[in-house]
XYZ file of C-alpha atoms in Angstrom:
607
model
C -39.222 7.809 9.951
C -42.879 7.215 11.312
C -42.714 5.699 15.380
C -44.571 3.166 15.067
C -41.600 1.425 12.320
C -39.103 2.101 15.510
C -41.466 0.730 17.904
C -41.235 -2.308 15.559
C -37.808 -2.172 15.259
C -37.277 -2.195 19.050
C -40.081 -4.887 19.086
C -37.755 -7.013 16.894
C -34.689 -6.093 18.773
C -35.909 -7.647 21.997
C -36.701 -10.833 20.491
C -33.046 -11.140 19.112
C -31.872 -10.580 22.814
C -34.118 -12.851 23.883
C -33.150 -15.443 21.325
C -29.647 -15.007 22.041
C -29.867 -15.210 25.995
C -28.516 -11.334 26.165
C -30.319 -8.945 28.636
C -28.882 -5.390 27.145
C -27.891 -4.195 24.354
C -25.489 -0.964 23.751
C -25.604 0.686 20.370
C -23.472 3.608 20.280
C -22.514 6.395 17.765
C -19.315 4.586 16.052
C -17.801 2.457 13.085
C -14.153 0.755 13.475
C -12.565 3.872 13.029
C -14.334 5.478 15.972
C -14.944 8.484 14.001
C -17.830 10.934 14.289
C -19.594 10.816 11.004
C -20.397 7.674 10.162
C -20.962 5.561 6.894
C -24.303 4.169 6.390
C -23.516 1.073 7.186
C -22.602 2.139 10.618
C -25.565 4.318 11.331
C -27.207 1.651 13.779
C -28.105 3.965 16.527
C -30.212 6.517 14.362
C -31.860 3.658 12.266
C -33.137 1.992 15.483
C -34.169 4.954 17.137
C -34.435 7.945 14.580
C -32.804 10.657 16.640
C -30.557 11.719 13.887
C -28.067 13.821 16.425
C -24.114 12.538 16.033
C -23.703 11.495 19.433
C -25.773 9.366 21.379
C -25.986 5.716 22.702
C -28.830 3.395 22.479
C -29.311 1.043 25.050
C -32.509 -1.909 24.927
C -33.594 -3.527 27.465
C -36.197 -6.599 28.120
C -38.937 -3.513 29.071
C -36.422 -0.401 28.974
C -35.161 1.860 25.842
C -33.159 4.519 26.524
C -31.048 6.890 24.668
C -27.872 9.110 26.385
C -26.810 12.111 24.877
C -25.662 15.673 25.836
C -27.021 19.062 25.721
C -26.541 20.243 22.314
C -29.065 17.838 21.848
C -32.025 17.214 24.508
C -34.840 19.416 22.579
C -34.312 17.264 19.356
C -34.136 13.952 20.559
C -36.849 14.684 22.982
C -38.597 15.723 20.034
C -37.519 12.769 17.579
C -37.794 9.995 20.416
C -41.248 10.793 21.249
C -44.128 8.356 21.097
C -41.075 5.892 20.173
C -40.589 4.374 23.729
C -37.247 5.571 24.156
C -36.648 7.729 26.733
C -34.128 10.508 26.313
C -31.317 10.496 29.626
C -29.205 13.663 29.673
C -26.265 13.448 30.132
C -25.120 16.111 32.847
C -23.302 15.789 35.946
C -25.629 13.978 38.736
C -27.141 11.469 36.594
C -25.577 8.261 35.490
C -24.559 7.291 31.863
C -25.044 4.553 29.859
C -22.970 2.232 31.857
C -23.692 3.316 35.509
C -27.678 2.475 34.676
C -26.943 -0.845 33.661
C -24.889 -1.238 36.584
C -27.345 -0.249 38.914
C -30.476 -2.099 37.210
C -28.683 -5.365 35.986
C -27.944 -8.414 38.241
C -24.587 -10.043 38.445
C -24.335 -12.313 35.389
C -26.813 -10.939 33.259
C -25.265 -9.863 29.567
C -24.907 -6.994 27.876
C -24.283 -6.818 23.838
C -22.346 -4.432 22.061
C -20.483 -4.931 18.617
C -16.347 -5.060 19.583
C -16.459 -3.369 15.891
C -17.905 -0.171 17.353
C -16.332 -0.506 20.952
C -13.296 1.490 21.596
C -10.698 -0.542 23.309
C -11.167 2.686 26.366
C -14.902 1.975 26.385
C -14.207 -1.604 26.759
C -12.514 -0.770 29.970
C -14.798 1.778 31.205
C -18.081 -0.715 30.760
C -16.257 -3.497 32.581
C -14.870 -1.174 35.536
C -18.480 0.084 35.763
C -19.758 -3.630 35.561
C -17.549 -5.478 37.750
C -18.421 -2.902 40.702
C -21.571 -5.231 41.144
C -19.783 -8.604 41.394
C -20.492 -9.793 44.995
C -17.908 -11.883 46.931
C -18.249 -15.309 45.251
C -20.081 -13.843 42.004
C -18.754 -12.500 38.614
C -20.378 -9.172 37.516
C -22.427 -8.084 34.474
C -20.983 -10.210 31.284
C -19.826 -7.989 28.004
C -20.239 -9.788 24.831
C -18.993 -8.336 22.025
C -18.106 -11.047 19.617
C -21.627 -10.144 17.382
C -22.903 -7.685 15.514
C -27.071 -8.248 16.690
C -28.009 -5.535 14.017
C -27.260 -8.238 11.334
C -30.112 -10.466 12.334
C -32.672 -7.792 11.619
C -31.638 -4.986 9.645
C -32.145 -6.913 6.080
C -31.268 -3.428 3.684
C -28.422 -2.191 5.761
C -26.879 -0.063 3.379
C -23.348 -1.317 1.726
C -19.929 -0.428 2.717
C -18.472 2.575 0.597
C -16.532 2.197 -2.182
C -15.381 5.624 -3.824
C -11.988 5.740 -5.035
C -9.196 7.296 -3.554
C -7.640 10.483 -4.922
C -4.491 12.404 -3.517
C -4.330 15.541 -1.952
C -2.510 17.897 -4.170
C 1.405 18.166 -4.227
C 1.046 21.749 -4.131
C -0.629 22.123 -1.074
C 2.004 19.507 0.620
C 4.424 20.839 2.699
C 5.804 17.116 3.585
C 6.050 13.752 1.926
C 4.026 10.579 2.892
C 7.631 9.283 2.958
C 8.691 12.011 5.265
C 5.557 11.880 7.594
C 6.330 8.236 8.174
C 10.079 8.814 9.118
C 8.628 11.392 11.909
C 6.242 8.857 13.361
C 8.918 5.897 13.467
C 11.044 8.784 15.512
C 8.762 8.669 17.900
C 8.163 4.609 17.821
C 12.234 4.221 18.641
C 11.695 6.647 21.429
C 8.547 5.117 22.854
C 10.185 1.827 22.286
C 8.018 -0.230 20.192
C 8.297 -2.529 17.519
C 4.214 -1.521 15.761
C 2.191 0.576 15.451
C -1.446 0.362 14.902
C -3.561 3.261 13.224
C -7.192 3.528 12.793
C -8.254 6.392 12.841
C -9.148 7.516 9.226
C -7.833 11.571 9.442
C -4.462 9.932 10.828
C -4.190 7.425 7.657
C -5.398 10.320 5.047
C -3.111 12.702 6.823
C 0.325 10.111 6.659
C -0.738 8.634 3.195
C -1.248 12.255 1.630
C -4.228 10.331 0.108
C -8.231 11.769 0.399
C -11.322 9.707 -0.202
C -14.996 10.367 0.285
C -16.537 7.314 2.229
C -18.031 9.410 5.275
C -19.508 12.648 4.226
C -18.254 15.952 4.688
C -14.734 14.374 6.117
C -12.222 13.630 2.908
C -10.890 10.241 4.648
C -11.408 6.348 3.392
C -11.821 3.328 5.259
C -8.599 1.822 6.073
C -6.482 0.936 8.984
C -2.768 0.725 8.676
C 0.350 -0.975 10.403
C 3.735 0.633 10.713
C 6.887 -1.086 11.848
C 10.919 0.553 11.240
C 10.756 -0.715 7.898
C 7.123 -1.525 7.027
C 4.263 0.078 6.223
C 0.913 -1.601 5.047
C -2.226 0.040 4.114
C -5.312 -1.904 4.708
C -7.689 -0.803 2.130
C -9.982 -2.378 -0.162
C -8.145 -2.905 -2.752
C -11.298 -1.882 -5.778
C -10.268 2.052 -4.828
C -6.914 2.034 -5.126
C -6.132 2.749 -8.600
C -2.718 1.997 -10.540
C -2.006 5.816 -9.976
C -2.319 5.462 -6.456
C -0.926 2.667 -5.920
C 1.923 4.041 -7.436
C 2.106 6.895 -4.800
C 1.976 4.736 -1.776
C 4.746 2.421 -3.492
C 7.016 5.060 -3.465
C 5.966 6.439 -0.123
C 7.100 2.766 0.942
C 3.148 1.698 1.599
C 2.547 -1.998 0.928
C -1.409 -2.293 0.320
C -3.814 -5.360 1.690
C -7.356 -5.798 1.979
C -9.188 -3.804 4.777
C -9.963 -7.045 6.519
C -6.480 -8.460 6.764
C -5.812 -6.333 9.162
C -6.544 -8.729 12.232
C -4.868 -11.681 10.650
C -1.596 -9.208 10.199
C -1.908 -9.064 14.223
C -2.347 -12.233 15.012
C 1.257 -12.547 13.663
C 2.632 -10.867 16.716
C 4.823 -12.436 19.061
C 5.446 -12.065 22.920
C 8.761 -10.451 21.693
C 7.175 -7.270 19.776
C 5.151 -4.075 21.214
C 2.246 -2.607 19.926
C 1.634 0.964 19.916
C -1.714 2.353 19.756
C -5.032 4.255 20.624
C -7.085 3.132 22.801
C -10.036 5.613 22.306
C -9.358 5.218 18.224
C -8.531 1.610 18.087
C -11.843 -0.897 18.282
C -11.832 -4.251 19.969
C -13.171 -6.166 17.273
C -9.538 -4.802 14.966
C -7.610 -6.626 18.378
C -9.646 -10.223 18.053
C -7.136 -12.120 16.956
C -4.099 -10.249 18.377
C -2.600 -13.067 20.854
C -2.739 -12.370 25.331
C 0.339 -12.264 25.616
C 1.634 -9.801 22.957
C 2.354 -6.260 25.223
C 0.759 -2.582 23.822
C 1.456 0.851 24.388
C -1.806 2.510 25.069
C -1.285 6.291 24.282
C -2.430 8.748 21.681
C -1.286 7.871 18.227
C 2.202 10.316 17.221
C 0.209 11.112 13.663
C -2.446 12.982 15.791
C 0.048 15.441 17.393
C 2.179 16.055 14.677
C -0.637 16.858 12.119
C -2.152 19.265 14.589
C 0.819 21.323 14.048
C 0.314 22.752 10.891
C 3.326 24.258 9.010
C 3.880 27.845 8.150
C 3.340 26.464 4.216
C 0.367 25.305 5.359
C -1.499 27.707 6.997
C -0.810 29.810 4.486
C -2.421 27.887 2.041
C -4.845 27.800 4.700
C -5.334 31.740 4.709
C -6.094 31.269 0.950
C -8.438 28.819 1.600
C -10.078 31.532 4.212
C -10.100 34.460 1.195
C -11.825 32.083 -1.461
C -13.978 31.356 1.525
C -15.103 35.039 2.713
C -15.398 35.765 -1.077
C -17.898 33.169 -1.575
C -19.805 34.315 1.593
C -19.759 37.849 0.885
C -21.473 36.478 -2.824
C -23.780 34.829 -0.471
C -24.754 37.514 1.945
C -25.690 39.755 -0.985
C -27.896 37.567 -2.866
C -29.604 36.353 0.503
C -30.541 40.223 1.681
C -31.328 41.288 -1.766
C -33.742 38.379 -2.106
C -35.254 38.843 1.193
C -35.106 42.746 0.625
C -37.742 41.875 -2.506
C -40.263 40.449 -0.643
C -39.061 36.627 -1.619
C -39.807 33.905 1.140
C -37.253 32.108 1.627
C -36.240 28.869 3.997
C -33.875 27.672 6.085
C -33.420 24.825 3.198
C -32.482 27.783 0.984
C -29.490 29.054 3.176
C -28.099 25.681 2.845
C -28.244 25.130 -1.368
C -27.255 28.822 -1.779
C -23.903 28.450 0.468
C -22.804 24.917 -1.396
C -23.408 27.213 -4.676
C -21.523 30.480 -3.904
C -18.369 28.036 -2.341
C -18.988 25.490 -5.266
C -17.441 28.044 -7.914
C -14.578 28.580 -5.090
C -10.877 27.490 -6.623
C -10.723 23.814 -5.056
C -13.423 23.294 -3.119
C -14.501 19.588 -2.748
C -17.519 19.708 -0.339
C -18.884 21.052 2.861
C -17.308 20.206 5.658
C -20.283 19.694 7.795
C -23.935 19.809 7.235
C -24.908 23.319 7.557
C -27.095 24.835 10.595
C -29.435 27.476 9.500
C -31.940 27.544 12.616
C -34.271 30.391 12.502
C -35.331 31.954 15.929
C -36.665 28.707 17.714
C -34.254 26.417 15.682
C -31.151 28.778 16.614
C -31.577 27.339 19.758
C -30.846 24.199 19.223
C -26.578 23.976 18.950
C -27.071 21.381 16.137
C -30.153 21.701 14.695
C -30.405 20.596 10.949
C -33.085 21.426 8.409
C -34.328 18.844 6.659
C -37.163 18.328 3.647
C -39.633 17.170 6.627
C -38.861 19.284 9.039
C -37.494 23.570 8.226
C -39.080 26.920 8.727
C -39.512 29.682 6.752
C -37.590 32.919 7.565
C -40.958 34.911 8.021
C -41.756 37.362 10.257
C -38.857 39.220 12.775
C -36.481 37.079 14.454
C -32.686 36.077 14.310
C -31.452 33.263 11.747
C -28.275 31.380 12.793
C -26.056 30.176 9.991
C -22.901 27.822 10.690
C -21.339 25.992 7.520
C -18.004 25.217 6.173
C -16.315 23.664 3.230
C -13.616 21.439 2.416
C -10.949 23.201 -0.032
C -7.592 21.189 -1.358
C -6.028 24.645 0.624
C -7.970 23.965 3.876
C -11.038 23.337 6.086
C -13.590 26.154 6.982
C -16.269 26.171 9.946
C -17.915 29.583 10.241
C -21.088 30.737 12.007
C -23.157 33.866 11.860
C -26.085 35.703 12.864
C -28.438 37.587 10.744
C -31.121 39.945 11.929
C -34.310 39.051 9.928
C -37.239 42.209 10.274
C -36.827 43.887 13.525
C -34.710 42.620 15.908
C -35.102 43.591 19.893
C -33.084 45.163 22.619
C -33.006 42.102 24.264
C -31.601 39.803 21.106
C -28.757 43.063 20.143
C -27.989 42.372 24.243
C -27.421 38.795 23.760
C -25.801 38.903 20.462
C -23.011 41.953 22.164
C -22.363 39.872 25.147
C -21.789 36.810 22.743
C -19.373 39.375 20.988
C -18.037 40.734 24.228
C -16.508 36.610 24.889
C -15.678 36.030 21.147
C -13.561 38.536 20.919
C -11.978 38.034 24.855
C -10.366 35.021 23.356
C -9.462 36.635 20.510
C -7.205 38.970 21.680
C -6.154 36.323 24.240
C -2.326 35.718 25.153
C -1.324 32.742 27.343
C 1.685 30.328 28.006
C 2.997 28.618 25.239
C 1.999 24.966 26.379
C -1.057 26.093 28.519
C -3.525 22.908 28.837
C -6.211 23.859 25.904
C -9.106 23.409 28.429
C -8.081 26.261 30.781
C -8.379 28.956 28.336
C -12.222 28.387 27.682
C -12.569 30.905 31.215
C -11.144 33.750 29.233
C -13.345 33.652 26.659
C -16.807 32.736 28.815
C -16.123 35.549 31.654
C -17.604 38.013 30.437
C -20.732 35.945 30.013
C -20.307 34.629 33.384
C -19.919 38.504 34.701
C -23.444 38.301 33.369
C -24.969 35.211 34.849
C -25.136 34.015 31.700
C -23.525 30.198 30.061
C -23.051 27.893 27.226
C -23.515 24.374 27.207
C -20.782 23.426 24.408
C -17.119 23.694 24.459
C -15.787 27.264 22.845
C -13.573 25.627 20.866
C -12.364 22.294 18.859
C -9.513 21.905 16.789
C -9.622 21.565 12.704
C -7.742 19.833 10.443
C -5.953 20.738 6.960
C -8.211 19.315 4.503
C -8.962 17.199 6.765
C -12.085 16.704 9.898
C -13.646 19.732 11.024
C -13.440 18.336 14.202
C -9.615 16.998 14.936
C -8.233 17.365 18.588
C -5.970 16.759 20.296
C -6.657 20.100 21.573
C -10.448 21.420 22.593
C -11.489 24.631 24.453
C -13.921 23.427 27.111
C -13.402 24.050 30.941
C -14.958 20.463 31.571
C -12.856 18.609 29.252
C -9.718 17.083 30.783
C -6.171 17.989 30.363
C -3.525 15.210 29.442
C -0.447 16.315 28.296
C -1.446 16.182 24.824
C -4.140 19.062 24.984
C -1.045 21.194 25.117
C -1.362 24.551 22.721
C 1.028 24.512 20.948
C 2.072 26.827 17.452
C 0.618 25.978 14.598
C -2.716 24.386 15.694
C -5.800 25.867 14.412
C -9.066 25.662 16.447
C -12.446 27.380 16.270
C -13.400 30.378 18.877
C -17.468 30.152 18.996
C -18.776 31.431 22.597
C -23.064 31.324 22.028
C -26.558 32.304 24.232
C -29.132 29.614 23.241
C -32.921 30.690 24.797
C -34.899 27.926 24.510
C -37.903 28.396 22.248
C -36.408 31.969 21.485
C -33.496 31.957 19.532
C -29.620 31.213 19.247
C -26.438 33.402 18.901
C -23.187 32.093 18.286
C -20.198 33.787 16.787
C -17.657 31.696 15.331
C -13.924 32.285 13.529
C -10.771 30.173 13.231
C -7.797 30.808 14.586
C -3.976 29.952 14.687
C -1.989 29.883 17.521
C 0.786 31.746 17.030
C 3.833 33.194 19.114
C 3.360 36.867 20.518
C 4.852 38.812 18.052
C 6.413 41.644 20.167
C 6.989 39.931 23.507
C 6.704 42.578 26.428
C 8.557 39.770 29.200
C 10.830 37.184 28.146
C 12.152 36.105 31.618
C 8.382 33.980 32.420
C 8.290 31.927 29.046
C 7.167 32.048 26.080
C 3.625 33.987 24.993
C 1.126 32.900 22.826
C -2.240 34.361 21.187
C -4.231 33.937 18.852
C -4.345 34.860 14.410
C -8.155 35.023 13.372
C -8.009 33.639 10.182
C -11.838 33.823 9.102
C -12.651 36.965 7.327
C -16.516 37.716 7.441
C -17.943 40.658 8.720
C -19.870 40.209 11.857
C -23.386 42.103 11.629
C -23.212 45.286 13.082
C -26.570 46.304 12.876
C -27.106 43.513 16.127
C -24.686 45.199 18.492
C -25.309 47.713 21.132
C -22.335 50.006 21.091
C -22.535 50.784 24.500
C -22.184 47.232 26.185
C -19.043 47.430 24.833
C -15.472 48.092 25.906
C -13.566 51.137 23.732
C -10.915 47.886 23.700
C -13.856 45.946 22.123
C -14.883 48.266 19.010
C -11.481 48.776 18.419
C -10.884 45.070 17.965
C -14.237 44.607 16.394
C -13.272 48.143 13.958
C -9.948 46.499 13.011
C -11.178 42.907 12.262
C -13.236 44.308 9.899
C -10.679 47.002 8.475
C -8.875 43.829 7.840
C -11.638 41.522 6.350
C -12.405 44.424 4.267
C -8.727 44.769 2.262
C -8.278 41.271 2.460
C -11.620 39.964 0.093
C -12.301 43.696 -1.481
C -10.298 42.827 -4.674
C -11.980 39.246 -5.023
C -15.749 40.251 -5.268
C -17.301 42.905 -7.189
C -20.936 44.291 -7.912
C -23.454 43.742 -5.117
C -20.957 41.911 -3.052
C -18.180 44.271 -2.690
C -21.055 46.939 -1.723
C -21.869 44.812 0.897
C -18.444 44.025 1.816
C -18.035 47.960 1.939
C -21.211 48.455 3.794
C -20.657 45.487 6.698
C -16.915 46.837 7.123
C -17.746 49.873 8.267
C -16.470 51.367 11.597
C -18.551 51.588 14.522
């Protein structure tokens, strides 16, 4: 997208704020669903300002554009924001967000914009604690409006909503009935005590229906919201994908199906006498306009969301299927890629990408990937979340280190992998960053800690050797992953800043990434990343402190050798490093042959 069309499109954005007496205008990263891809439709923020990042809030001004967003992103959206008139505001600790800026540089009674659609019912609370701190004595503070959508008055092509049809998620891979996930969550309803429950989120309504769609890329989940009461349950969908087979499932799951924008209508039918249950970081305002002041909520974290992060033993074994077809395909990969660099071919960045989608494509069940691949050479390594695109990739010329993180959606399970592969000569320096990355992967790895531990406080295992080092990350280590499902699903995340509410608890069953990194800016980027499974210790040593867990590494890749100095690490370290790989090795030598199982042989090897 050229600047001077988002110039324009600022230009044009102003002059609807002016027109409609608002002074600011907030256009955040989110749909109704609050999810983290988007739809199209949704995609407001990027098509204003082209940074193309998945986080990040716009916010316009009479003679101010600026856009908030963390690390993982400040070198592209300085890059993709320059010359535009947006300025890029990190967010890090000392500076103010989005809604401390506008606190400090509106007046009391000036209004700010944002679509209640895209506003989480939290956010709403956060912007109007944040704006009411400027109310003087005898003044109200800054005004939030959020009865329009602005973006209507000027973007005339905005794409359409999806409308792919819905398709279920194969019996065999079920380990429980729709029917049977619904009982579970109306438990928990009689024990919190209310009378509805509301669910937006889309992994929570794929995940209870047993039903996958494909309206937001990479994530197999439809547009829908859904209402639960003791003896109700109805599906708000549009009705054009539903088809007679699938309607037929949800019937005899006990799922009544309405139209997707019924939904607020259905609430307005509340009375004082019932009480709503729901999210307030997945539930938007706009969903609530019509539910009446006086109807009472339970603000808490939606049952669905804990009890799918528990996966079953049925299902992560399915899930350590999914991880064989997966380290098959890459091991297909991996060959092809070395022998066609080994010939003299150039190849790009753009390559990595088409030639992982075809080695998983001919995978037993595979639907998609799960997230769009990183394959950042050198430089482009750096950035956390850098994507190659048709205007923008690099060539794999020259010496350096290439970064490759990708996954893919099977019926059996999700996948999110990353590795590193030394391209020409690689340094002293890059095999010391890529060992001490090693050194913190695997120091969560072979982890054990208290069955219940808050997921956040682990993250100082794995970074302390790093630390030891002076050396950091700006990411979290870890996020939890779903069962054909997000790549990203909480509750649970391994990051030292995050908070810890009760339900970050670890608990068995949940399956999150380990992926410690070094990023030198302008250099190159080293991350290591495997799933694993939390599972109890098998052969507890104490029994009289708790209960133990630690951690099953599910992925099965080699990690490259040839980029690791032996002697930074521990005897402890090679072992675990020598026995991964002893593993990884029987596990995926009977499911390649030819030129991958000799480089399946050759990566395995002991060091």
């Amino acid at each position: 997208m050229s600047k001077s069309i988002i110039q324009e499109r600022i230009s044009q954005l102003r002059q609807v704020l002016k027109n409609n007496e608002i002074d600011a205008i907030i256009i955040p990263s989110a749909d109704p669903h609050l999810s983290e891809y988007l739809p199209e439709y949704w995609q407001g923020r990027q098509w204003l300002s082209g940074f193309t990042g998945s986080v990040g809030t716009l916010v316009v001004t009479e003679d101010f554009a600026g856009l908030w967003t963390d690390s993982r992103y400040w070198v592209q959206a300085a890059a993709q924001l320059a010359e535009t008139g947006i300025s890029l505001q990190k967010l890090q600790k000392g500076s103010p967000n989005h809604a401390e800026w506008l606190a400090s540089h509106l007046n009391p009674g000036d209004a700010v914009a944002i679509d209640g659609n895209v506003l989480s019912l939290a956010e709403q609370d956060r912007l109007l604690d944040a704006f009411d701190e400027v109310a003087g004595e005898d003044e109200e503070g800054i005004r939030l409006i959020t009865e329009q959508d602005l973006l209507t008055e000027l973007w005339q092509d905005r794409p359409a909503l999806p409308t792919a049809p819905l398709y279920a998620h194969e019996e065999q891979f079920l380990s429980q009935s729709a029917k049977e996930k619904l009982a579970d969550v109306r438990a928990q309803m009689q024990e919190i005590g209310v009378t509805h429950h509301l669910v937006s989120s889309l992994d929570d309504i794929a995940w209870l229906t047993n039903l996958r769609g494909s309206d937001v890329d990479y994530n197999p989940v439809f547009l829908a919201h859904m209402l639960i009461t003791a003896d109700k349950a109805t599906l708000y969908i549009d009705n054009n994908k539903v088809s007679d087979d699938i309607a037929k499932l949800l019937a005899d799951a006990g799922i009544d199906v309405a139209e997707y924008d019924q939904v607020q209508s259905a609430l307005s039918q509340l009375t004082p006498e019932d009480l709503l249950l729901l999210d307030p970081n997945k539930v938007a305002v706009g969903t609530l306009n019509d539910l009446g002041d006086d109807i009472g909520m339970i603000e808490q974290i939606a049952p669905s969301t804990l009890l799918k992060s528990i996966k079953s033993v049925e299902d992560i074994e399915h899930v350590r299927e999914a991880m064989r077809q997966d380290g098959a395909a890459l091991c297909q990969f991996f060959a092809e890629f070395e022998a066609r660099l080994n010939k003299g071919e150039r190849l790009s960045e753009l390559d990595v990408d088409s030639m992982l989608i075809e080695v998983r494509s001919q995978q037993p069940h595979y639907v998609s990937p799960s997230f769009p691949t990183i394959a950042g050479y050198n430089e482009n390594g750096a950035l956390p979340h850098y994507r190659a695109t048709e205007d923008k990739f690099s060539y794999l010329d020259g010496d350096g280190l290439l970064l490759i993180d990708s996954g893919a959606q099977y019926q059996n399970g999700t996948t999110d992998i990353t590795r590193v592969v030394g391209i020409g000569n690689v340094n002293e320096v890059q095999k010391r960053d890529f060992s001490m990355v090693l050194k913190a992967h695997i120091a969560l790895a072979k982890a054990c800690f208290p069955d219940g531990i808050a997921s956040p406080l682990i993250d100082a295992i794995c970074r302390a050797p790093l630390w030891q080092a002076q050396m950091d990350y700006g990411h979290g280590t870890g996020h939890g992953v779903g069962y054909f499902l997000n790549v990203h699903e909480g509750p649970q995340v391994i990051a030292y800043a995050a908070s810890n509410p009760p339900e970050r608890a670890m608990k068995v069953g949940m399956i999150s990434s380990n992926e410690p990194g070094i990023y030198r800016e302008g250099k190159w980027g080293i991350r290591i990343e495997n799933l694993v499974v939390n599972q109890p210790v098998p052969t507890p040593e104490e029994t009289e402190f708790g209960h133990y867990l630690n951690f099953e590494t599910v992925t099965l890749c080699p990690i490259d050798t040839r980029l690791v100095n032996p002697d930074l690490l521990t005897q402890e370290e090679i072992d675990w490093l020598n026995d991964y790989h002893t593993h990884v090795y029987h596990e995926l030598k009977d499911r390649v042959e030819g030129e991958a199982l000799a480089w399946l042989t050759e990566r395995t090897k002991a060091i």
